Coordinates of C-alpha atoms and ligand atoms in Angstrom, one line a residue:
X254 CA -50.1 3.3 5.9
X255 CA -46.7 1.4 5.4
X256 CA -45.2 -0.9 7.3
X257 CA -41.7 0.0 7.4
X258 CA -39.2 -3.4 7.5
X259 CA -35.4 -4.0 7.5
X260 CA -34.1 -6.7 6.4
X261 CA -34.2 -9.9 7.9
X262 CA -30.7 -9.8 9.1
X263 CA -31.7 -7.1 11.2
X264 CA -34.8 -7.4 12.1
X265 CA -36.4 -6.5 15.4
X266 CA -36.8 -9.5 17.8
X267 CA -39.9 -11.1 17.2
X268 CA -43.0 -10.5 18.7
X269 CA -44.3 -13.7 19.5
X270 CA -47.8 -14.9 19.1
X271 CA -48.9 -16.3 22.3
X272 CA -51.3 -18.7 20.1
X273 CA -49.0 -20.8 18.3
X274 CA -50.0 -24.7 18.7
X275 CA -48.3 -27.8 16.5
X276 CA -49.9 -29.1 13.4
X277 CA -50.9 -32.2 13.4
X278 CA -51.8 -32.7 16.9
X279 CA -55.5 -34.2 17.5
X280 CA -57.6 -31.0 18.1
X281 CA -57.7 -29.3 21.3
X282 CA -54.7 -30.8 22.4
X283 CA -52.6 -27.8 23.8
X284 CA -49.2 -26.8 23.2
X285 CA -46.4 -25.2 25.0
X286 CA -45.8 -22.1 23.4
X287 CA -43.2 -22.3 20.6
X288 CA -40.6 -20.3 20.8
X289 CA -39.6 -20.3 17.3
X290 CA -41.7 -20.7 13.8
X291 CA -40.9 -24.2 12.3
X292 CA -40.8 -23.7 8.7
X293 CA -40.3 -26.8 5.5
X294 CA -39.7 -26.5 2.2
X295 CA -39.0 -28.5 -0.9
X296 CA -37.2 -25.9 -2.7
X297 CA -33.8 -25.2 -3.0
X298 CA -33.2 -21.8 -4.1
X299 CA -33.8 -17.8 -3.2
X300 CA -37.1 -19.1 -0.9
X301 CA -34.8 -21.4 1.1
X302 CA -32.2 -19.0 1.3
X303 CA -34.7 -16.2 3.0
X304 CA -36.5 -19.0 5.0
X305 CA -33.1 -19.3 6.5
X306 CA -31.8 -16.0 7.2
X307 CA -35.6 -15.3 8.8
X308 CA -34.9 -14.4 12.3
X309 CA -36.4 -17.1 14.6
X310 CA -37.6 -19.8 12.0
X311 CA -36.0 -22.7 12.0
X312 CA -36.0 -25.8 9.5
X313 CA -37.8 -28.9 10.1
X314 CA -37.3 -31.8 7.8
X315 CA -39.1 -34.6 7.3
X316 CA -42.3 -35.9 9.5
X317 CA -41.4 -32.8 11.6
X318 CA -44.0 -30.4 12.8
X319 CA -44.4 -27.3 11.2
X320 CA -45.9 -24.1 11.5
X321 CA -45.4 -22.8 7.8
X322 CA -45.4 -24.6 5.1
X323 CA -44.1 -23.8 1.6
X324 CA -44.8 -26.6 -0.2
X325 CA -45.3 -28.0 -4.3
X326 CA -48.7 -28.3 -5.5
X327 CA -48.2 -31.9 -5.3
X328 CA -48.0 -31.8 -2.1
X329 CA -50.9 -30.8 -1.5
X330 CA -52.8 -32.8 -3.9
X331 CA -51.2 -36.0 -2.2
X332 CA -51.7 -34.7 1.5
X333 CA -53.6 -31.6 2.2
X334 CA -57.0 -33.1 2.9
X335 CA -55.7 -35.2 5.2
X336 CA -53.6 -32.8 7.5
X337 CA -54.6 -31.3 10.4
X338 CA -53.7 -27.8 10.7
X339 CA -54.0 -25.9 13.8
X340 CA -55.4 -22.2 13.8
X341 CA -51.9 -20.6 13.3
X342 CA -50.6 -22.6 10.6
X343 CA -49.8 -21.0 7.2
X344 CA -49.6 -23.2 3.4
X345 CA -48.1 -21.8 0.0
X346 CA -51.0 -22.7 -2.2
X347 CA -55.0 -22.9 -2.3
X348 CA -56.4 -26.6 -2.4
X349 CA -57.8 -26.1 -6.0
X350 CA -55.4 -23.8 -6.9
X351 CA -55.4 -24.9 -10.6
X352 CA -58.9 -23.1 -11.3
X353 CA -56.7 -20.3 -12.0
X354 CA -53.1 -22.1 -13.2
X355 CA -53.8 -24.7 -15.3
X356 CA -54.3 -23.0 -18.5
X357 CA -58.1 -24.7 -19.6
X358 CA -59.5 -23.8 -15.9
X359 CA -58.4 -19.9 -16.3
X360 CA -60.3 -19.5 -19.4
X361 CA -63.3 -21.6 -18.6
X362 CA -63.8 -19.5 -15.6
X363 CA -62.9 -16.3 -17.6
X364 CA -65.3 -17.1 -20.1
X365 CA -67.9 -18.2 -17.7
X366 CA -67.6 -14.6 -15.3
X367 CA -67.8 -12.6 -18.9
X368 CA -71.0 -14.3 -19.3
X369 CA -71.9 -13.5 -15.8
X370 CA -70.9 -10.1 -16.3
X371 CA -72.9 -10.0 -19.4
X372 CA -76.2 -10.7 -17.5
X373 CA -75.8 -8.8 -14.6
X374 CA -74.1 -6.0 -15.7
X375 CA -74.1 -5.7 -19.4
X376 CA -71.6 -5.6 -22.7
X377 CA -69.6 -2.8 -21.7
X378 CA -69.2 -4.7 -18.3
X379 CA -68.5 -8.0 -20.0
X380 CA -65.7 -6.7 -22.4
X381 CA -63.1 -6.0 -19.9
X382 CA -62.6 -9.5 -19.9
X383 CA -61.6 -9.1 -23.4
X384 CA -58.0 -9.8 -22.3
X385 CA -57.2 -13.3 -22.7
X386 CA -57.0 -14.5 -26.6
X387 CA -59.6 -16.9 -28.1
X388 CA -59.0 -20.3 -26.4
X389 CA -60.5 -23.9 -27.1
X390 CA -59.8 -26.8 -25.0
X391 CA -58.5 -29.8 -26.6
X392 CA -59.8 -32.4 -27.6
X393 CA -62.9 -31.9 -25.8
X394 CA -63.5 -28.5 -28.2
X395 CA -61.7 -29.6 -31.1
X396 CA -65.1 -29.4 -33.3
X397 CA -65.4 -25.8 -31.8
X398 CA -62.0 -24.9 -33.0
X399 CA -62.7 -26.0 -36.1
X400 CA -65.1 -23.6 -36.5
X401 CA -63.3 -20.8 -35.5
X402 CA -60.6 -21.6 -37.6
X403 CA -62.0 -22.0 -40.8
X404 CA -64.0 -17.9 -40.3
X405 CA -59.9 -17.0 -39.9
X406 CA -58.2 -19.0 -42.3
X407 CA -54.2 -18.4 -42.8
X408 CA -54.3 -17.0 -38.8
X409 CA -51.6 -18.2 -36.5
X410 CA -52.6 -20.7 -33.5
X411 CA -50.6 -21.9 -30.2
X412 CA -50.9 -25.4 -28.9
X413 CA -50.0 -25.8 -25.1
X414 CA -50.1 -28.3 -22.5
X415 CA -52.7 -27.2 -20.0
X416 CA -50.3 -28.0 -16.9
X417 CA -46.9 -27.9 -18.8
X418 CA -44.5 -24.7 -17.9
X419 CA -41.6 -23.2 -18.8
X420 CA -42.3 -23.6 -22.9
X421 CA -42.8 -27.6 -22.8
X422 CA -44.9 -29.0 -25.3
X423 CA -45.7 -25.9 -27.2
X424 CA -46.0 -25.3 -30.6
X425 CA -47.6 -22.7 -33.9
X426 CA -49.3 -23.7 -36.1
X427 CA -51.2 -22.5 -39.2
X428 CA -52.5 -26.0 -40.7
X429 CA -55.5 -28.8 -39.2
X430 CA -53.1 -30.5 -40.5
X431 CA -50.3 -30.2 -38.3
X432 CA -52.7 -30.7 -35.6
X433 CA -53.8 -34.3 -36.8
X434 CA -50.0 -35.6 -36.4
X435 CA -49.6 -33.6 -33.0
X436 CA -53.2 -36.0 -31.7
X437 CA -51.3 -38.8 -33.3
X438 CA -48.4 -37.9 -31.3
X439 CA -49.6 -37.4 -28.4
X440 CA -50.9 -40.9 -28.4
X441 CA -47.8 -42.9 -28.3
X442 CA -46.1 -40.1 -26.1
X443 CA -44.3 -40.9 -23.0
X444 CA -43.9 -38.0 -21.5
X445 CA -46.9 -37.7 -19.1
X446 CA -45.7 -37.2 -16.0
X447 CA -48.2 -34.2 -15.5
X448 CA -51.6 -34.6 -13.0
X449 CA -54.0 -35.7 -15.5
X450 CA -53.6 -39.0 -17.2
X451 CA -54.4 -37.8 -20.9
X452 CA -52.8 -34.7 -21.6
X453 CA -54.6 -31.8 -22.6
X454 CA -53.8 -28.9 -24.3
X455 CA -55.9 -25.5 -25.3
X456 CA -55.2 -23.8 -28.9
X457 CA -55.2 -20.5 -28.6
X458 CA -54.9 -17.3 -31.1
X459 CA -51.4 -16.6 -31.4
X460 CA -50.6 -12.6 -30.9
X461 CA -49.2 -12.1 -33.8
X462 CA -48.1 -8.1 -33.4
X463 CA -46.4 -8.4 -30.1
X464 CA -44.8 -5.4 -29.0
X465 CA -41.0 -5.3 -30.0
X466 CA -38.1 -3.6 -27.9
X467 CA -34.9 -4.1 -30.5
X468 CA -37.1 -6.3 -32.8
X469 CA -37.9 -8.8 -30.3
X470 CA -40.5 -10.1 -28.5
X471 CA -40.8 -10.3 -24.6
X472 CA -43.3 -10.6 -22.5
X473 CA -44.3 -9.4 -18.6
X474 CA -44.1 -11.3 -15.2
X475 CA -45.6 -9.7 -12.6
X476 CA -46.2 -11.3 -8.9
X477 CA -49.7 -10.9 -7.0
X478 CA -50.2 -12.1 -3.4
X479 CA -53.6 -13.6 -2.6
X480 CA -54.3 -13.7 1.1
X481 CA -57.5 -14.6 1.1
X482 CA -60.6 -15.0 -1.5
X483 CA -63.7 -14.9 0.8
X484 CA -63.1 -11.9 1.1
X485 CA -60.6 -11.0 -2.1
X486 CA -57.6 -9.5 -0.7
X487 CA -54.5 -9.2 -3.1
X488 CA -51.3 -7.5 -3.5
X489 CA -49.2 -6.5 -6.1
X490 CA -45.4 -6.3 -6.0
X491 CA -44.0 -3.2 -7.3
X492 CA -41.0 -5.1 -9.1
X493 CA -41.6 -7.7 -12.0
X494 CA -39.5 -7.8 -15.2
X495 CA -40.0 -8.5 -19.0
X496 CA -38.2 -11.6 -20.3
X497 CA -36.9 -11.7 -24.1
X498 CA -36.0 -13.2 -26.8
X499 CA -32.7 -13.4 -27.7
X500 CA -33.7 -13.6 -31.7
X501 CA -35.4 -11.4 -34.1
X502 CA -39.0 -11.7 -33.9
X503 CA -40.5 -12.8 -37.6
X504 CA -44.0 -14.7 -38.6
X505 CA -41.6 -16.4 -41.4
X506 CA -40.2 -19.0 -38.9
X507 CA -43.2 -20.5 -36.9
X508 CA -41.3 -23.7 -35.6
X509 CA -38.5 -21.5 -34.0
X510 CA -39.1 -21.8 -30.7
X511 CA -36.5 -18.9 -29.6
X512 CA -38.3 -16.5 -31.7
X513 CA -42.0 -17.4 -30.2
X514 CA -41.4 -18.5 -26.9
X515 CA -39.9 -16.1 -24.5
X516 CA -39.4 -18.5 -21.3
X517 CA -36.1 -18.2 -19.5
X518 CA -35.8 -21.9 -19.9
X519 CA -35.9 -21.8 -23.4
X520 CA -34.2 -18.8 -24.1
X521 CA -31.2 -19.7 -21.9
X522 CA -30.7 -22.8 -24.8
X523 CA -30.2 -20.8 -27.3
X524 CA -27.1 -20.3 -29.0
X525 CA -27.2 -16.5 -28.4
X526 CA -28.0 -16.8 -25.4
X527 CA -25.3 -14.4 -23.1
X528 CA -25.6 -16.0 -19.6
X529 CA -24.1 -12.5 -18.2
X530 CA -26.5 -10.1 -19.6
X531 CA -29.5 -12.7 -19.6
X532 CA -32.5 -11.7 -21.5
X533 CA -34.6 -9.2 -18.7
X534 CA -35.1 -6.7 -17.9
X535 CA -36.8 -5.1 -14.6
X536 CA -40.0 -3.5 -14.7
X537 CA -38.7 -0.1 -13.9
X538 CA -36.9 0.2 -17.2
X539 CA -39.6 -1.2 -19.4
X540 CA -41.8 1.6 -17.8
X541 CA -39.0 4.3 -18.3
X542 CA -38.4 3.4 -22.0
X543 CA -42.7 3.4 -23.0
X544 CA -43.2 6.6 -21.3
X545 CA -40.1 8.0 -23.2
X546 CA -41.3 6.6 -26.6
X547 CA -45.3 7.2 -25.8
X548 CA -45.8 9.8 -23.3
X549 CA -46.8 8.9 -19.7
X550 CA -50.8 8.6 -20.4
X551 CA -50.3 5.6 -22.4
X552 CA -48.6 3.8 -20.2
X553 CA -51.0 4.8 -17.2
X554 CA -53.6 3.5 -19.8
X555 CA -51.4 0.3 -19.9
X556 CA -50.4 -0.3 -16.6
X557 CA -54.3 0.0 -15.3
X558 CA -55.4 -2.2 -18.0
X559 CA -53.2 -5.0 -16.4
X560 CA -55.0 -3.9 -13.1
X561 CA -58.0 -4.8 -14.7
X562 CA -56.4 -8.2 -15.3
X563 CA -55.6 -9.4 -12.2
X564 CA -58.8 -8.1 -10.6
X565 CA -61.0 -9.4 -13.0
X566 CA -58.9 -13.2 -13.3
X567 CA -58.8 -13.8 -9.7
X568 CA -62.5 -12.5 -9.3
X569 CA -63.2 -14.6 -12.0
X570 CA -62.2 -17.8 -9.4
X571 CA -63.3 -15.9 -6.3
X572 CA -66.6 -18.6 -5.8
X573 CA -64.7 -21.5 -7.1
X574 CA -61.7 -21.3 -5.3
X575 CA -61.9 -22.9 -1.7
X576 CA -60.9 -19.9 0.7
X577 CA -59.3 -21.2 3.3
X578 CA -57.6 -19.3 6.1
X579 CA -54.4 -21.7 6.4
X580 CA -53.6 -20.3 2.7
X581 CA -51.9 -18.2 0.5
X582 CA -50.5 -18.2 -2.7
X583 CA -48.2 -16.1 -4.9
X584 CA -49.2 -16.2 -8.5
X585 CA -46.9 -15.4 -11.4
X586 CA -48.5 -13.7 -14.1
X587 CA -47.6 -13.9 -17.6
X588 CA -48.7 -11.0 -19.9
X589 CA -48.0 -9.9 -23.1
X590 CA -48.4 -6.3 -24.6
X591 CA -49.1 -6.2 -28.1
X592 CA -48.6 -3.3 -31.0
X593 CA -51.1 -1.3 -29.8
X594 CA -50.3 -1.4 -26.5
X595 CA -53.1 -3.5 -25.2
X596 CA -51.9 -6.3 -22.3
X597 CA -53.1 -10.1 -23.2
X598 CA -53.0 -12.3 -20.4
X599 CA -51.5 -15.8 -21.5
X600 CA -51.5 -18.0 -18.5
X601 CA -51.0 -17.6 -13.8
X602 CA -48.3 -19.5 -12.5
X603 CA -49.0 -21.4 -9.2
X604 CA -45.3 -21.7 -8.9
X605 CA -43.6 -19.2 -10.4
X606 CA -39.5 -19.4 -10.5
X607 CA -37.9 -18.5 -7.5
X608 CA -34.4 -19.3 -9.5
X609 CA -32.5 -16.7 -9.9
X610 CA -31.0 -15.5 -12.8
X611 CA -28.3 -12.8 -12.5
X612 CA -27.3 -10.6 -8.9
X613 CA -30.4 -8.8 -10.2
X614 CA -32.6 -11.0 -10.2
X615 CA -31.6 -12.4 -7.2
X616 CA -32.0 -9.3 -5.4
X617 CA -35.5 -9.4 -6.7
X618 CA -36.6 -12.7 -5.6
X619 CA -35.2 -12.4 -2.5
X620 CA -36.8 -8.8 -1.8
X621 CA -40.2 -10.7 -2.8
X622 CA -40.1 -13.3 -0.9
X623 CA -38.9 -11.2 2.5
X624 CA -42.1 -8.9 1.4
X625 CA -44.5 -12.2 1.0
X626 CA -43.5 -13.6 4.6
X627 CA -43.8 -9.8 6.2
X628 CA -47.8 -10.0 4.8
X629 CA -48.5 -13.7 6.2
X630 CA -47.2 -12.4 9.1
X631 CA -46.3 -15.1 11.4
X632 CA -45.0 -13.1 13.8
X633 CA -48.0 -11.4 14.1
X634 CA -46.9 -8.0 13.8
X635 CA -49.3 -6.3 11.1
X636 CA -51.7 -4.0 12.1
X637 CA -54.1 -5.2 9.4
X638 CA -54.6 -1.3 8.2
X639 CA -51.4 -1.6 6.6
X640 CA -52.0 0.0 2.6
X641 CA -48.2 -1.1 1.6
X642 CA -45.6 -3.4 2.9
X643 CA -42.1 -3.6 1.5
X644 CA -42.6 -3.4 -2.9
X645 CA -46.5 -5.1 -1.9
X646 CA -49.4 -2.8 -2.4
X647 CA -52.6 -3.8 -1.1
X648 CA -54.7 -3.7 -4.5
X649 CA -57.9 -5.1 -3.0
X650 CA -59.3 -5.5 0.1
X651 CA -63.1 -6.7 -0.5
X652 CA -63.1 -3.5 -3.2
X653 CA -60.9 -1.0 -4.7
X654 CA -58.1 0.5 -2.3
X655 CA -57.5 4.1 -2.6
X656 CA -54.4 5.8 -3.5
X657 CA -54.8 7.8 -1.0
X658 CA -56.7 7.8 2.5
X659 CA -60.0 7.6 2.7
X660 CA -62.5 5.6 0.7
X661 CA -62.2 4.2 -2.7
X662 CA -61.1 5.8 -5.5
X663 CA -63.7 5.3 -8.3
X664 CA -63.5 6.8 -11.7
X665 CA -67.1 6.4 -13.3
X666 CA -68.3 3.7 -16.0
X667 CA -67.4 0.6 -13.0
X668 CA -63.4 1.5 -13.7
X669 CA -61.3 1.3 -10.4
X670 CA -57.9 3.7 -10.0
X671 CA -56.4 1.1 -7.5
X672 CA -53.3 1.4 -5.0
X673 CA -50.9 0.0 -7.9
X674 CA -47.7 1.3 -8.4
X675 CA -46.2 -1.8 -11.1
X676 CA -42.5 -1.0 -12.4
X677 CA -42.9 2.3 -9.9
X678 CA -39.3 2.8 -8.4
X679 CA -39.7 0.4 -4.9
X680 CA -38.0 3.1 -2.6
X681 CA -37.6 0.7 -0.1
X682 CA -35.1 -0.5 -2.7
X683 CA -33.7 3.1 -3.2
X684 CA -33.4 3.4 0.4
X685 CA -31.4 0.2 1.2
X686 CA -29.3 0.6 -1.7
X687 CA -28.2 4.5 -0.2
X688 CA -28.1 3.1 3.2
X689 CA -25.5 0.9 1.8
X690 CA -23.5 3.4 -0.3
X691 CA -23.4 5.3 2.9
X692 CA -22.1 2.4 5.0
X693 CA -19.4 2.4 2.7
X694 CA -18.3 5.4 2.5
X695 CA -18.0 5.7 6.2
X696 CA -15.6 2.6 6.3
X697 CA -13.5 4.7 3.5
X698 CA -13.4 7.6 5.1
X699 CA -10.4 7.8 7.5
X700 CA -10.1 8.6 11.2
Ligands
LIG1171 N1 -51.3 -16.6 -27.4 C1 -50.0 -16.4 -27.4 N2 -49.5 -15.4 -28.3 C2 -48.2 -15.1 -28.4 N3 -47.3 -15.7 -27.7 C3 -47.7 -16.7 -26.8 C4 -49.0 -17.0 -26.6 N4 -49.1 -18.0 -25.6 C5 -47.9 -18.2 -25.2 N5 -47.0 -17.4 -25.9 C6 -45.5 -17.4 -25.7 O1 -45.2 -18.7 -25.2 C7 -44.6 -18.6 -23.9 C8 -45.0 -19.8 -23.0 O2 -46.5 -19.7 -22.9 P1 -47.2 -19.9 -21.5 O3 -48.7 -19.9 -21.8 O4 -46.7 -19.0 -20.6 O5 -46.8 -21.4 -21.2 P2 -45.7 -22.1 -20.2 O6 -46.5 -22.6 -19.0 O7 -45.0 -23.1 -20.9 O8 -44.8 -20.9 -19.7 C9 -45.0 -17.3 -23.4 O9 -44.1 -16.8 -22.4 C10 -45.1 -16.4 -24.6 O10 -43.8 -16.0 -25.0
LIG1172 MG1 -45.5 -19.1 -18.8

């Protein structure tokens, strides 16, 4: 079933829920009914910009009450167990979010449901969680490492900040050597403005035959909405894009960070960098050009393998994450496809950039963000039976949704065929963008 929305500007009136009460009022203490949805942000960009335009919210700043809430993890750390939130209320993030986004969390709790896997369910169960690459956390693993690195000598390795983004901190390396100066480094370091007071960083196998479009390397962000863990229920937006490199991608240079690290924030530095074609591109045409160069089964095959990935992550945190009913949270994923076209899953964003880029990319953001308020539904105006709203498709809902009605859509051996569509054309798009065109071409068209 689809939920069928224009766009903010014109939205219908809104439906108000006759429950709303204030948050931070003692509890019990009535409320008028609110007429309007009191919304606060910290950001600046395409989420302020929506939160806006969104018929019937209005801003509240400072100590003001608010009904939603889209707020930075510190925030939270700093405040949440101390706010009262009233039945109604809705929050951008999970308390202990960082179970899946800090980069030494994810893969302990990877490695720990493989196991789990492993004994309930057996090897063949257990290896589709082969999609994150080897990972040690340092220091506390360093003698692990060291193992692992002398069976692969001459292999490349990665060094990144657990709860760094956007390229800081990283670096290859190929030597113990050039690890010993980093731990001497790191010592007499400044920079540690992150959560933890020692900074800690996982080495991790470096991919070292990533897929190439033009000779360079990209890799894949892709947003999924969590709405809930006890019971899981995510969504997966339809558009996503594939952010390059601007140079040519080579094993000869290890210490050029342009060539390895495909961040916007670091590409948009470089010196070839072309701030009017950028370095993305949308989903859509990185699906287009695979099926054109390997047939449409592989990139099935590719697109349900990163299925598989988000499932398996965020089931991964399902018991460990505190399921709370005030939150939600829209992760970023960052994957990389390799040679043989197998998806590696490098890190989950808790706050992935809502910066835009290019008109594009704008459009993009903005259509998400529209999308991600529609499912919280403030306004209260879901059904709950709802298989796809806006570019979202419901993925899971305690199980595998079907593609089509009915129940789920199992394919033997434990593999799921899901309601995904990724880098599908989002005709919701298609639609407003003809609706457009046709508004236009009446206002040409003379009397
Ligand atoms: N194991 C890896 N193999 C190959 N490239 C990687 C690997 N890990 C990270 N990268 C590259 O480095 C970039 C930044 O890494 P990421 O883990 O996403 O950290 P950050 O939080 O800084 O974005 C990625 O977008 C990717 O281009
Ligand atoms: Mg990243």
């Amino acid at each position: 079933m689809q939920a069928s929305y224009p766009r903010s500007s014109s939205s219908p009136s809104l439906q108000l829920n006759q429950n709303y009460k204030g948050h931070g009022l003692p509890k019990g203490k009535e409320r008028e009914q609110r007429a309007s949805i009191r919304f606060k942000t910290t950001l600046m960009n395409t989420l302020m910009d929506v939160l806006r335009h969104r018929p019937g919210w209005v801003e509240v700043k400072d100590e003001g009450e608010w009904d939603f809430y889209w707020c930075d993890v510190s925030w939270l750390r700093e405040n949440f167990d101390h706010t009262y939130m009233g039945e109604h209320v809705r929050i951008s993030h999970f308390r202990n979010h960082y179970e899946l986004t800090r980069k030494n969390y994810m893969v302990k709790n990877l490695k720990r449901f493989r196991k789990q896997l492993e004994r309930e369910a057996g090897k063949l169960e257990a290896a589709k969680c082969d999609f994150f690459p080897k990972t040690f956390e340092m220091p506390c693993e360093y003698h692990l490492f060291v193992e692992e690195f002398r069976k692969n000598p001459g292999i490349t390795w990665i060094m990144k900040p657990v709860a760094r983004s956007q390229g800081k901190g990283i670096f290859l390396f190929r030597r113990l050597k050039d690890i010993m100066d980093w731990k001497k480094d790191t010592r007499s370091s400044e920079d540690q403005k992150d959560e933890i007071p020692v900074e800690n960083y996982v080495a991790q196998r470096y991919i070292e035959n990533p897929y190439l479009i033009g000779g360079r390397k990209f890799d894949l962000r892709v947003y999924v909405l969590v709405m809930s863990y006890i019971p899981l229920r995510a969504w997966l937006y339809r558009d996503g894009f594939a952010r390059f490199s601007n140079t040519r991608f080579t094993l000869n240079s290890i210490d050029d960070q342009y060539v390895h690290l495909t961040n916007v924030a670091v590409q948009k530095t470089s010196p070839d960098y072309h701030p009017k074609k950028g370095c993305k591109w949308m989903l859509q045409r990185f699906r287009q050009y695979l099926a054109s160069k390997h047939g449409p089964e592989a990139v099935e095959t590719l697109f349900s393998d990163m299925d598989n990935i988000f499932i398996r992550s965020l089931q991964s945190v399902q018991k460990v994450i505190i399921s709370d009913k005030h939150c939600f949270e829209l992760y970023g994923y960052d994957i990389l496809i390799d040679q043989d076209l197998k998806p590696w899953l490098l890190e989950v964003n808790a706050s992935p950039s809502l910066t835009a880029s290019s008109q594009e990319d704008y459009e993009l953001k903005t259509c998400l963000l529209e999308d991600t308020l529609h499912i919280v539904d403030m306004e209260a105006r879901l059904t709950g039976r709802e298989k796809r709203v806006g570019g979202f498709d419901l993925m899971w809902n305690d199980g595998p949704v079907s593609r089509e009605e009915g129940g789920p859509d199992l394919s033997g051996m434990g593999n799921f065929v899901t309601n995904t569509h990724l880098g599908c054309v989002n005709d919701r798009k298609k639609q407003l963008r003809q609706l457009f065109r046709s508004l236009q071409g009446q206002k040409k068209t003379p009397n």
